Amino acid sequence: MKFWTGIFCILILAPIDTAFAYLDPGTGSMLLQVILGGFAAVGVALKLYWHKIRVALKPRRKTDTEDQAD
C-alpha cells in the first residue's frame, strides 16, 4: 500500500515545472538538529535496552540440570 501511495504522489507532483519556494538559512541548521537528535535518541534507546539486546543475542548455555536430564 505504501508503495502505491508513493508512486501516486510522484505521478501527481511530476508535472509541476516551477516551485516558488524559499528555504530560510535556518532550515539547514534545523535539519542538522533533527538528524543529530535522531542519532542521540537511538543511542539512548540502545543504552537503556542494552542488557535485553545482549541477552537476546547471546547463545544459551545448557545448565547442569539440563545436562542431567539428557
C-alpha atoms as an extended CHARMM CRD file, in Angstrom:
* protein
*
        70  EXT
         1         1  MET       CA              0.0000000000        0.0000000000        0.0000000000  PROA      1               0.0000000000
         2         2  LYS       CA              2.8460000000        2.4140000000        0.8390000000  PROA      2               0.0000000000
         3         3  PHE       CA              4.4970000000        1.6680000000       -2.4850000000  PROA      3               0.0000000000
         4         4  TRP       CA              1.4010000000        2.6300000000       -4.4680000000  PROA      4               0.0000000000
         5         5  THR       CA              0.8820000000        5.7460000000       -2.3660000000  PROA      5               0.0000000000
         6         6  GLY       CA              4.4590000000        6.8190000000       -3.1300000000  PROA      6               0.0000000000
         7         7  ILE       CA              4.0170000000        6.1510000000       -6.8460000000  PROA      7               0.0000000000
         8         8  PHE       CA              0.7610000000        8.1390000000       -6.8280000000  PROA      8               0.0000000000
         9         9  CYS       CA              2.4390000000       11.1150000000       -5.1370000000  PROA      9               0.0000000000
        10        10  ILE       CA              5.3150000000       11.0620000000       -7.6170000000  PROA      10              0.0000000000
        11        11  LEU       CA              2.9410000000       10.9670000000      -10.5820000000  PROA      11              0.0000000000
        12        12  ILE       CA              0.8650000000       13.8230000000       -9.1890000000  PROA      12              0.0000000000
        13        13  LEU       CA              3.8770000000       16.0330000000       -8.4330000000  PROA      13              0.0000000000
        14        14  ALA       CA              5.9360000000       15.1850000000      -11.5530000000  PROA      14              0.0000000000
        15        15  PRO       CA              4.2160000000       17.5890000000      -13.9750000000  PROA      15              0.0000000000
        16        16  ILE       CA              4.9560000000       20.6330000000      -11.7790000000  PROA      16              0.0000000000
        17        17  ASP       CA              7.6600000000       22.6810000000      -13.5220000000  PROA      17              0.0000000000
        18        18  THR       CA              8.3450000000       25.5380000000      -11.1400000000  PROA      18              0.0000000000
        19        19  ALA       CA              8.1260000000       25.6240000000       -7.3880000000  PROA      19              0.0000000000
        20        20  PHE       CA              8.1150000000       29.0940000000       -5.8980000000  PROA      20              0.0000000000
        21        21  ALA       CA              9.6740000000       28.0840000000       -2.6110000000  PROA      21              0.0000000000
        22        22  TYR       CA             12.1460000000       29.7350000000       -0.3090000000  PROA      22              0.0000000000
        23        23  LEU       CA             14.4170000000       27.9030000000        2.0850000000  PROA      23              0.0000000000
        24        24  ASP       CA             15.3650000000       30.0460000000        5.0450000000  PROA      24              0.0000000000
        25        25  PRO       CA             19.0480000000       29.9090000000        6.0740000000  PROA      25              0.0000000000
        26        26  GLY       CA             17.9620000000       28.3380000000        9.3680000000  PROA      26              0.0000000000
        27        27  THR       CA             16.4590000000       25.3480000000        7.5400000000  PROA      27              0.0000000000
        28        28  GLY       CA             19.8220000000       23.5960000000        7.1890000000  PROA      28              0.0000000000
        29        29  SER       CA             20.5090000000       24.0950000000       10.8740000000  PROA      29              0.0000000000
        30        30  MET       CA             17.0970000000       22.6740000000       11.7530000000  PROA      30              0.0000000000
        31        31  LEU       CA             17.6500000000       19.6170000000        9.5460000000  PROA      31              0.0000000000
        32        32  LEU       CA             21.0570000000       19.0370000000       11.1390000000  PROA      32              0.0000000000
        33        33  GLN       CA             19.4920000000       19.2150000000       14.6060000000  PROA      33              0.0000000000
        34        34  VAL       CA             16.8170000000       16.6950000000       13.6140000000  PROA      34              0.0000000000
        35        35  ILE       CA             19.4270000000       14.2610000000       12.2850000000  PROA      35              0.0000000000
        36        36  LEU       CA             21.6930000000       14.6220000000       15.3300000000  PROA      36              0.0000000000
        37        37  GLY       CA             18.6740000000       14.3040000000       17.6340000000  PROA      37              0.0000000000
        38        38  GLY       CA             17.7470000000       11.0690000000       15.8920000000  PROA      38              0.0000000000
        39        39  PHE       CA             21.2440000000        9.6760000000       16.4640000000  PROA      39              0.0000000000
        40        40  ALA       CA             21.0580000000       10.7260000000       20.1210000000  PROA      40              0.0000000000
        41        41  ALA       CA             17.6560000000        9.0480000000       20.5260000000  PROA      41              0.0000000000
        42        42  VAL       CA             18.9770000000        5.8050000000       19.0350000000  PROA      42              0.0000000000
        43        43  GLY       CA             21.9810000000        5.9740000000       21.3690000000  PROA      43              0.0000000000
        44        44  VAL       CA             19.7980000000        6.4700000000       24.4450000000  PROA      44              0.0000000000
        45        45  ALA       CA             17.4880000000        3.6290000000       23.3920000000  PROA      45              0.0000000000
        46        46  LEU       CA             20.4690000000        1.3080000000       22.9310000000  PROA      46              0.0000000000
        47        47  LYS       CA             21.8380000000        2.2950000000       26.3230000000  PROA      47              0.0000000000
        48        48  LEU       CA             18.5020000000        1.6690000000       28.0400000000  PROA      48              0.0000000000
        49        49  TYR       CA             17.8770000000       -1.7010000000       26.3850000000  PROA      49              0.0000000000
        50        50  TRP       CA             21.4860000000       -2.9170000000       26.0000000000  PROA      50              0.0000000000
        51        51  HSD       CA             21.1190000000       -5.7150000000       28.5600000000  PROA      51              0.0000000000
        52        52  LYS       CA             17.9650000000       -7.0700000000       26.9100000000  PROA      52              0.0000000000
        53        53  ILE       CA             19.5870000000       -6.8930000000       23.4580000000  PROA      53              0.0000000000
        54        54  ARG       CA             22.7340000000       -8.6540000000       24.6950000000  PROA      54              0.0000000000
        55        55  VAL       CA             20.7540000000      -11.4240000000       26.3970000000  PROA      55              0.0000000000
        56        56  ALA       CA             18.6220000000      -11.9320000000       23.2800000000  PROA      56              0.0000000000
        57        57  LEU       CA             21.6740000000      -12.2440000000       21.0150000000  PROA      57              0.0000000000
        58        58  LYS       CA             23.8100000000      -14.3990000000       23.3340000000  PROA      58              0.0000000000
        59        59  PRO       CA             23.6630000000      -18.1530000000       22.6910000000  PROA      59              0.0000000000
        60        60  ARG       CA             22.1130000000      -20.0640000000       25.5490000000  PROA      60              0.0000000000
        61        61  ARG       CA             24.2220000000      -22.4670000000       27.5500000000  PROA      61              0.0000000000
        62        62  LYS       CA             22.9530000000      -25.7120000000       28.9790000000  PROA      62              0.0000000000
        63        63  THR       CA             22.7490000000      -25.7050000000       32.7550000000  PROA      63              0.0000000000
        64        64  ASP       CA             23.7200000000      -28.6240000000       34.9670000000  PROA      64              0.0000000000
        65        65  THR       CA             20.0980000000      -29.6910000000       35.3970000000  PROA      65              0.0000000000
        66        66  GLU       CA             19.5480000000      -29.7350000000       31.6220000000  PROA      66              0.0000000000
        67        67  ASP       CA             22.7160000000      -31.8230000000       31.1430000000  PROA      67              0.0000000000
        68        68  GLN       CA             21.4930000000      -34.4050000000       33.6530000000  PROA      68              0.0000000000
        69        69  ALA       CA             18.0420000000      -34.6050000000       32.0170000000  PROA      69              0.0000000000
        70        70  ASP       CA             19.5540000000      -35.5350000000       28.6130000000  PROA      70              0.0000000000
